[in-house]
Coordinates of C-alpha atoms in Angstrom, one line a residue:
Chain A
M1 CA 208.8 107.4 -29.0
G2 CA 207.2 108.1 -25.6
M3 CA 205.6 111.3 -24.7
K4 CA 207.2 114.2 -22.9
L5 CA 205.5 116.3 -20.3
Y6 CA 206.9 119.6 -19.1
D7 CA 206.2 119.5 -15.3
L8 CA 206.6 122.3 -12.8
A9 CA 209.4 121.6 -10.4
G10 CA 210.9 123.2 -7.3
A11 CA 214.6 123.6 -6.5
E12 CA 214.7 119.8 -6.1
P13 CA 214.0 118.5 -9.7
G14 CA 211.8 115.7 -8.3
R15 CA 209.5 118.0 -6.3
R16 CA 206.6 118.4 -8.7
F17 CA 203.8 120.5 -7.3
S18 CA 201.6 121.8 -10.2
P19 CA 198.0 120.6 -9.7
F20 CA 197.4 120.9 -13.4
C21 CA 200.4 118.7 -14.2
W22 CA 199.3 116.2 -11.7
R23 CA 195.9 115.9 -13.5
I24 CA 197.8 115.0 -16.7
K25 CA 200.3 112.6 -15.1
M26 CA 197.4 110.7 -13.6
A27 CA 195.5 110.8 -16.9
L28 CA 198.6 109.4 -18.7
A29 CA 198.9 106.6 -16.2
H30 CA 195.1 105.9 -16.5
K31 CA 195.6 105.5 -20.2
G32 CA 198.7 103.3 -19.7
L33 CA 200.8 105.6 -21.8
E34 CA 204.5 105.8 -21.3
F35 CA 205.8 109.3 -20.6
E36 CA 208.8 111.1 -19.3
T37 CA 208.6 114.3 -17.4
I38 CA 210.9 117.3 -17.9
P39 CA 211.3 119.4 -14.8
W40 CA 210.3 123.0 -15.6
R41 CA 210.7 126.2 -13.6
Y42 CA 209.0 129.5 -14.1
F43 CA 212.1 130.9 -15.7
D44 CA 212.1 128.2 -18.3
K45 CA 209.5 129.9 -20.5
P46 CA 211.9 129.8 -23.5
L47 CA 211.8 126.0 -23.3
I48 CA 208.1 125.9 -24.3
A49 CA 208.0 129.1 -26.4
Q50 CA 207.9 127.0 -29.5
Y51 CA 204.4 125.7 -28.4
K52 CA 203.2 129.3 -28.1
W53 CA 202.4 128.9 -24.4
D54 CA 204.1 130.1 -21.2
R55 CA 202.7 127.7 -18.6
V56 CA 202.7 124.0 -17.9
P57 CA 201.6 121.3 -18.4
V58 CA 202.8 121.1 -22.0
L59 CA 202.6 117.6 -23.5
V60 CA 204.7 116.7 -26.5
D61 CA 203.4 113.7 -28.3
D62 CA 205.6 112.7 -31.3
G63 CA 206.7 116.2 -31.8
R64 CA 203.3 117.8 -31.4
G65 CA 202.8 120.1 -28.5
V66 CA 199.5 120.2 -26.7
V67 CA 198.9 122.8 -24.0
D68 CA 196.4 123.4 -21.2
S69 CA 195.3 120.6 -18.9
W70 CA 191.7 120.4 -20.1
T71 CA 192.8 120.4 -23.7
I72 CA 195.4 117.8 -23.0
A73 CA 192.9 115.5 -21.3
N74 CA 190.6 115.8 -24.3
Y75 CA 193.4 115.2 -26.7
L76 CA 194.4 112.0 -24.9
E77 CA 190.8 110.8 -24.8
D78 CA 190.4 111.4 -28.5
T79 CA 193.8 110.3 -29.7
Y80 CA 194.0 107.1 -27.5
G81 CA 190.3 106.1 -27.6
A82 CA 191.0 102.4 -27.5
R83 CA 192.7 102.8 -24.1
P84 CA 190.7 103.1 -20.8
S85 CA 188.4 106.1 -21.1
L86 CA 189.1 109.2 -18.9
F87 CA 185.5 110.3 -19.2
G88 CA 183.3 107.2 -19.7
G89 CA 181.6 108.7 -22.7
G90 CA 180.1 112.0 -23.9
A91 CA 178.0 112.6 -20.8
G92 CA 180.9 112.0 -18.5
R93 CA 183.1 114.3 -20.6
A94 CA 180.5 117.1 -20.4
L95 CA 179.9 116.6 -16.7
A96 CA 183.7 116.6 -16.1
R97 CA 183.8 120.3 -17.0
F98 CA 182.1 121.4 -13.8
F99 CA 184.6 119.5 -11.7
N100 CA 187.4 121.4 -13.6
Q101 CA 185.7 124.7 -12.9
W102 CA 184.8 123.9 -9.3
T103 CA 188.4 122.8 -8.6
D104 CA 189.9 125.8 -10.2
A105 CA 187.5 128.3 -8.6
V106 CA 186.8 126.9 -5.2
L107 CA 189.3 124.2 -4.2
N108 CA 192.5 125.7 -5.6
G109 CA 191.6 129.1 -4.3
A110 CA 191.1 127.7 -0.8
I111 CA 194.3 125.5 -0.9
S112 CA 196.3 128.4 -2.1
R113 CA 195.9 130.2 1.2
F114 CA 197.5 127.2 3.0
V115 CA 200.4 126.5 0.7
A116 CA 201.5 129.6 -1.2
L117 CA 204.3 130.4 1.2
D118 CA 205.4 126.8 1.2
I119 CA 205.6 126.9 -2.5
W120 CA 207.9 129.9 -2.4
N121 CA 210.1 128.1 0.1
H122 CA 210.6 125.2 -2.3
L123 CA 211.3 127.2 -5.4
E124 CA 214.6 127.5 -7.2
P125 CA 216.1 130.8 -6.0
R126 CA 215.8 132.2 -9.5
D127 CA 212.0 131.6 -9.4
R128 CA 211.4 133.2 -6.1
D129 CA 211.2 136.9 -6.9
Y130 CA 208.9 136.3 -9.9
F131 CA 206.6 134.1 -7.8
R132 CA 206.5 136.4 -4.8
A133 CA 205.9 139.5 -6.9
S134 CA 203.2 138.0 -9.2
R135 CA 201.3 136.3 -6.3
E136 CA 201.5 139.2 -3.9
A137 CA 200.0 141.4 -6.7
R138 CA 197.3 138.9 -7.3
F139 CA 196.5 138.3 -3.6
G140 CA 196.9 142.0 -2.6
T141 CA 199.1 141.1 0.4
T142 CA 202.4 139.4 1.3
L143 CA 202.7 135.6 1.1
E144 CA 203.2 135.6 4.8
A145 CA 200.0 137.5 5.6
Y146 CA 198.1 135.5 2.9
C147 CA 199.0 132.2 4.6
A148 CA 198.7 133.3 8.2
D149 CA 196.3 131.7 10.6
R150 CA 196.1 128.4 8.8
E151 CA 194.8 126.5 11.8
A152 CA 192.0 128.9 12.2
R153 CA 190.9 128.5 8.6
L154 CA 191.1 124.7 8.5
P155 CA 187.5 124.0 9.7
A156 CA 186.0 126.2 7.0
F157 CA 188.3 124.6 4.4
R158 CA 187.2 121.1 5.5
Q159 CA 183.6 122.2 5.3
T160 CA 184.2 123.1 1.6
L161 CA 185.0 119.5 1.0
E162 CA 181.6 118.3 2.3
P163 CA 180.2 117.5 -1.2
L164 CA 183.2 115.3 -1.8
R165 CA 182.9 113.7 1.6
Q166 CA 179.3 112.8 1.1
T167 CA 180.0 111.4 -2.3
F168 CA 182.8 109.2 -1.0
A169 CA 180.4 107.9 1.7
A170 CA 178.4 106.4 -1.2
Q171 CA 181.1 105.3 -3.7
P172 CA 184.9 104.9 -3.8
F173 CA 185.6 107.4 -6.5
L174 CA 183.8 110.4 -8.2
G175 CA 183.8 108.2 -11.3
G176 CA 182.1 105.4 -9.3
E177 CA 183.8 102.0 -8.7
S178 CA 186.9 103.2 -10.5
P179 CA 188.4 106.7 -11.0
L180 CA 187.8 109.0 -14.0
Y181 CA 189.3 112.3 -15.0
P182 CA 187.3 114.3 -12.4
D183 CA 189.0 112.2 -9.7
Y184 CA 192.4 113.3 -11.1
I185 CA 191.3 116.9 -11.3
V186 CA 190.5 117.0 -7.6
F187 CA 193.4 114.8 -6.6
G188 CA 195.9 117.1 -8.4
S189 CA 195.0 119.8 -5.9
F190 CA 195.9 117.6 -2.9
Q191 CA 199.1 116.5 -4.6
W192 CA 200.0 120.2 -5.0
A193 CA 199.6 120.7 -1.2
R194 CA 201.3 117.4 -0.4
A195 CA 204.4 118.2 -2.5
V196 CA 205.3 121.5 -0.8
S197 CA 203.6 121.7 2.6
P198 CA 203.9 119.7 5.8
F199 CA 200.5 121.2 6.9
A200 CA 198.1 118.3 6.5
L201 CA 194.8 119.5 5.1
L202 CA 192.9 116.3 5.8
E203 CA 192.3 114.3 9.0
A204 CA 193.4 110.7 8.6
A205 CA 189.9 109.4 9.2
D206 CA 188.3 111.8 6.7
P207 CA 186.6 109.8 3.8
V208 CA 188.2 112.4 1.5
N209 CA 191.6 111.2 2.8
A210 CA 190.7 107.6 2.3
W211 CA 189.8 108.4 -1.4
R212 CA 193.1 110.3 -1.7
E213 CA 195.0 107.3 -0.4
R214 CA 193.3 105.1 -2.9
L215 CA 194.7 107.3 -5.7
L216 CA 198.1 107.6 -4.0
R217 CA 198.2 103.8 -4.4
A218 CA 196.9 103.7 -7.9
F219 CA 199.1 102.8 -10.9
G220 CA 201.8 101.3 -8.8
G221 CA 201.8 104.1 -6.3
F222 CA 203.7 106.6 -8.5
A223 CA 201.8 109.5 -6.9
R224 CA 202.9 108.4 -3.4
E225 CA 206.5 107.9 -4.5
A226 CA 206.8 111.5 -5.6
P227 CA 208.4 113.7 -3.0
G228 CA 205.8 115.0 -0.6
Y229 CA 204.9 115.4 3.1
W230 CA 201.7 113.5 3.8
Chain W
M1 CA 147.9 104.2 -15.6
G2 CA 150.0 107.3 -15.3
M3 CA 152.3 108.0 -12.4
K4 CA 151.5 110.1 -9.4
L5 CA 153.9 112.4 -7.7
Y6 CA 153.3 113.8 -4.2
D7 CA 154.6 117.4 -4.6
L8 CA 155.1 120.0 -1.9
A9 CA 152.6 122.9 -2.2
G10 CA 151.9 126.2 -0.5
A11 CA 148.5 127.6 0.4
E12 CA 147.8 127.9 -3.3
P13 CA 147.7 124.3 -4.6
G14 CA 149.6 125.2 -7.7
R15 CA 152.5 126.8 -5.9
R16 CA 155.1 124.0 -5.9
F17 CA 158.4 124.9 -4.3
S18 CA 160.3 121.8 -3.3
P19 CA 163.7 121.7 -5.0
F20 CA 163.7 117.9 -4.7
C21 CA 160.3 117.6 -6.3
W22 CA 161.4 119.8 -9.2
R23 CA 164.3 117.5 -9.9
I24 CA 161.8 114.7 -10.4
K25 CA 159.3 116.6 -12.4
M26 CA 162.0 117.6 -14.8
A27 CA 163.3 114.0 -14.9
L28 CA 159.8 112.7 -15.7
A29 CA 159.5 115.2 -18.5
H30 CA 162.9 114.3 -19.8
K31 CA 161.8 110.7 -19.9
G32 CA 158.6 111.7 -21.7
L33 CA 156.6 110.0 -18.9
E34 CA 153.0 111.1 -18.1
F35 CA 152.4 112.0 -14.5
E36 CA 150.0 113.9 -12.4
T37 CA 151.1 115.7 -9.3
I38 CA 149.2 115.6 -6.0
P39 CA 149.7 118.8 -3.9
W40 CA 151.1 117.8 -0.5
R41 CA 151.6 119.9 2.6
Y42 CA 153.7 119.2 5.7
F43 CA 150.6 118.2 7.7
D44 CA 149.8 115.6 5.0
K45 CA 152.2 113.0 6.3
P46 CA 149.4 110.5 6.8
L47 CA 148.9 110.5 3.0
I48 CA 152.3 109.0 2.4
A49 CA 152.6 106.9 5.5
Q50 CA 151.9 103.8 3.5
Y51 CA 155.2 104.3 1.8
K52 CA 157.0 104.4 5.1
W53 CA 158.3 107.9 4.4
D54 CA 157.4 111.4 5.7
R55 CA 158.8 113.7 3.0
V56 CA 158.3 114.4 -0.6
P57 CA 158.9 113.6 -3.5
V58 CA 157.1 110.3 -3.4
L59 CA 156.5 108.7 -6.8
V60 CA 153.8 106.2 -7.2
D61 CA 154.2 104.1 -10.3
D62 CA 151.5 101.5 -10.9
G63 CA 150.9 101.2 -7.1
R64 CA 154.5 101.0 -6.2
G65 CA 155.9 103.9 -4.0
V66 CA 159.4 105.1 -4.6
V67 CA 160.9 107.7 -2.2
D68 CA 163.9 110.1 -2.1
S69 CA 164.8 112.1 -5.2
W70 CA 168.1 110.4 -5.9
T71 CA 166.5 106.9 -5.5
I72 CA 163.6 108.0 -7.7
A73 CA 165.9 109.3 -10.5
N74 CA 167.8 106.0 -10.5
Y75 CA 164.5 104.1 -10.5
L76 CA 163.3 106.0 -13.5
E77 CA 166.6 105.4 -15.3
D78 CA 166.6 101.7 -14.6
T79 CA 162.9 101.1 -15.2
Y80 CA 162.5 103.2 -18.3
G81 CA 165.9 102.5 -19.9
A82 CA 164.6 102.7 -23.4
R83 CA 163.6 106.3 -23.0
P84 CA 166.1 109.3 -23.1
S85 CA 168.8 108.7 -20.5
L86 CA 169.0 110.9 -17.4
F87 CA 172.7 110.1 -16.9
G88 CA 174.1 109.2 -20.3
G89 CA 175.6 106.0 -19.0
G90 CA 177.4 104.6 -15.9
A91 CA 180.1 107.3 -15.7
G92 CA 177.5 110.0 -15.9
R93 CA 175.4 108.4 -13.2
A94 CA 178.4 108.1 -10.9
L95 CA 179.5 111.7 -11.6
A96 CA 175.9 112.9 -11.0
R97 CA 176.2 112.1 -7.3
F98 CA 178.6 114.9 -6.7
F99 CA 176.2 117.4 -8.2
N100 CA 173.5 116.0 -5.9
Q101 CA 175.8 116.5 -2.8
W102 CA 177.1 119.9 -4.0
T103 CA 173.6 121.2 -4.5
D104 CA 172.3 119.9 -1.2
A105 CA 175.3 121.0 0.9
V106 CA 176.3 124.3 -0.8
L107 CA 173.6 125.7 -3.1
N108 CA 170.6 124.8 -1.1
G109 CA 172.2 126.0 2.1
A110 CA 172.9 129.3 0.5
I111 CA 169.5 129.8 -1.1
S112 CA 167.8 128.9 2.1
R113 CA 169.0 132.1 3.7
F114 CA 167.3 134.1 0.9
V115 CA 163.9 132.3 0.8
A116 CA 163.1 130.7 4.1
L117 CA 160.9 133.5 5.3
D118 CA 159.2 133.7 1.8
I119 CA 158.4 130.0 2.1
W120 CA 156.7 130.6 5.4
N121 CA 154.7 133.4 3.9
H122 CA 153.4 131.0 1.2
L123 CA 152.4 128.1 3.4
E124 CA 149.0 126.9 4.4
P125 CA 148.2 128.4 7.8
R126 CA 148.3 124.9 9.3
D127 CA 151.8 124.3 8.1
R128 CA 153.3 127.5 9.4
D129 CA 153.9 126.7 13.0
Y130 CA 155.6 123.4 12.2
F131 CA 157.8 125.1 9.5
R132 CA 158.8 128.0 11.7
A133 CA 159.6 125.8 14.8
S134 CA 161.5 123.2 12.9
R135 CA 163.5 125.7 10.8
E136 CA 164.2 128.1 13.7
A137 CA 165.6 125.1 15.7
R138 CA 167.8 124.1 12.8
F139 CA 169.0 127.6 12.0
G140 CA 169.4 128.7 15.6
T141 CA 167.6 132.0 15.0
T142 CA 164.3 133.4 13.8
L143 CA 163.3 133.2 10.2
E144 CA 163.4 136.9 10.0
A145 CA 166.9 137.2 11.3
Y146 CA 168.1 134.2 9.2
C147 CA 166.9 136.0 6.0
A148 CA 167.9 139.5 6.9
D149 CA 170.4 141.5 4.9
R150 CA 169.8 139.6 1.7
E151 CA 171.1 142.4 -0.5
A152 CA 174.4 142.3 1.4
R153 CA 174.8 138.6 1.0
L154 CA 174.0 138.5 -2.7
P155 CA 177.5 139.1 -4.1
A156 CA 178.9 136.2 -2.1
F157 CA 176.0 134.0 -3.2
R158 CA 176.7 134.8 -6.8
Q159 CA 180.4 134.1 -6.3
T160 CA 179.3 130.6 -5.2
L161 CA 177.9 130.0 -8.6
E162 CA 181.2 130.7 -10.4
P163 CA 181.9 127.0 -11.3
L164 CA 178.4 126.9 -13.0
R165 CA 179.0 130.2 -14.7
Q166 CA 182.4 129.1 -16.1
T167 CA 180.9 125.8 -17.3
F168 CA 178.0 127.6 -19.1
A169 CA 180.6 129.8 -20.8
A170 CA 181.8 126.6 -22.5
Q171 CA 178.6 124.6 -23.1
P172 CA 174.8 125.2 -22.8
F173 CA 174.1 122.6 -20.1
L174 CA 176.0 120.7 -17.4
G175 CA 175.2 117.6 -19.5
G176 CA 176.7 119.2 -22.6
E177 CA 174.6 120.1 -25.7
S178 CA 171.4 118.9 -23.9
P179 CA 170.5 118.6 -20.2
L180 CA 171.0 115.6 -18.0
Y181 CA 169.9 114.9 -14.4
P182 CA 172.6 117.1 -12.9
D183 CA 171.0 120.1 -14.7
Y184 CA 167.7 119.2 -13.1
I185 CA 169.3 118.9 -9.7
V186 CA 170.7 122.4 -9.8
F187 CA 167.7 123.9 -11.7
G188 CA 165.4 122.6 -8.9
S189 CA 167.0 124.9 -6.4
F190 CA 166.3 127.9 -8.6
Q191 CA 162.7 126.7 -9.0
W192 CA 162.5 126.6 -5.3
A193 CA 163.4 130.2 -5.0
R194 CA 161.4 131.3 -8.0
A195 CA 158.2 129.7 -6.6
V196 CA 158.1 131.6 -3.3
S197 CA 160.4 134.6 -3.5
P198 CA 160.3 137.8 -5.5
F199 CA 163.9 138.4 -4.7
A200 CA 165.8 137.6 -7.9
L201 CA 168.9 135.6 -7.2
L202 CA 170.4 136.1 -10.6
E203 CA 171.1 139.0 -12.9
A204 CA 169.4 138.8 -16.2
A205 CA 172.7 138.8 -18.0
D206 CA 174.3 136.1 -15.9
P207 CA 175.2 133.0 -18.0
V208 CA 173.6 131.0 -15.1
N209 CA 170.4 132.8 -15.7
A210 CA 170.6 132.1 -19.5
W211 CA 171.0 128.4 -18.7
R212 CA 168.0 128.6 -16.2
E213 CA 165.9 130.2 -19.0
R214 CA 166.8 127.4 -21.4
L215 CA 165.4 124.9 -18.8
L216 CA 162.3 127.1 -18.1
R217 CA 161.5 126.8 -21.8
A218 CA 162.2 123.0 -22.0
F219 CA 159.5 120.4 -22.4
G220 CA 156.9 122.9 -23.5
G221 CA 157.8 125.4 -20.8
F222 CA 156.0 123.6 -18.0
A223 CA 158.6 124.9 -15.4
R224 CA 157.9 128.5 -16.5
E225 CA 154.1 128.0 -16.4
A226 CA 154.3 127.0 -12.8
P227 CA 153.5 129.9 -10.4
G228 CA 156.6 131.8 -9.6
Y229 CA 158.1 135.3 -9.5
W230 CA 161.0 135.5 -11.9

């Protein structure tokens, strides 16, 4: 029996925008594991209540639920150790944690200010009030004000990517000649933006964009085939 | 014959403040390799001209000069492969590059604005004019203006360390249970500040400081014995 992944969706079932779910979809593809995704909206919390969790991704493997993207990635590595490694060994697994924290604390925080209103626009109507209220409380302002002046904030955002850019000047992936889980962590954030926002965060000629395109083409191009803008 | 490392020094020969040299001193200690350091000042470029380089670190191993900290770390790993690994394998080596670029682009840029004037204060008189002129041209202002209002900039600096802090909430080192070269990359920047500046960048209770103290105690505590303020 293949795996099932509860995957955050917009009003269109195919529009999948969770950066955390993208990490796991790429990790499953890297492992060559078959999986089906189940579109999940914020109001679908009862669907995953049996796993004692209220967010996605939730992976169900042969009836067993595994929650939280970092935990799921480690579960996949430990359970399917004979398949291509997500971490390349113990050192790679330990070092991957910093990428997880950098992406959550720095990259996602920055991208949020470009895409939060676009997310709202793509949600099922039933999800919209919840999303707006919870995010406006967190951000301390309206979604509209939070995402205003995107053009003006773009140079500072691109500067934030400088460590990625300099790395990709030296090697094609964070993992070296081929991608590892840290690549999928960071890539997930760009898939988040791509899924909901026509506002291109990267210049076409940016080495970060060239890396992103390598991952869009990976595994038969399934990340590129997903609905998205750029 | 032991190795020699040209190591940036202040007016006091023992005051060693280069973050890049600290990376290599920690790497040499990690490998258990004996080395002596040669204090080097900016006006000592003729001493290393034979290696076709004008900055430190320069490592001289049995007459062979190796320059640039990243290149030296890789040289040590490849040449002394039977000794404890700096990278923990190919994946770890590839992932280490991002830490190198993040530290250079983000962390060192931030720390510079706290310590540049303190560096100038610790230099040999002959180095001072060169340092002031080159840095003021780079920064576009005086050293005094560049380093003004340190207290006000401290909260934003500490926020920059959040990915480190969250990582150390989960594991003692970036490398996991024991340090790897990425730990030494980041630690070198704190040794830079410690060597020249009484301005403490970290609160005592910060998990980043607890990690720093673990490395100050490592390898017999040689990093803590080096002249420094905190």
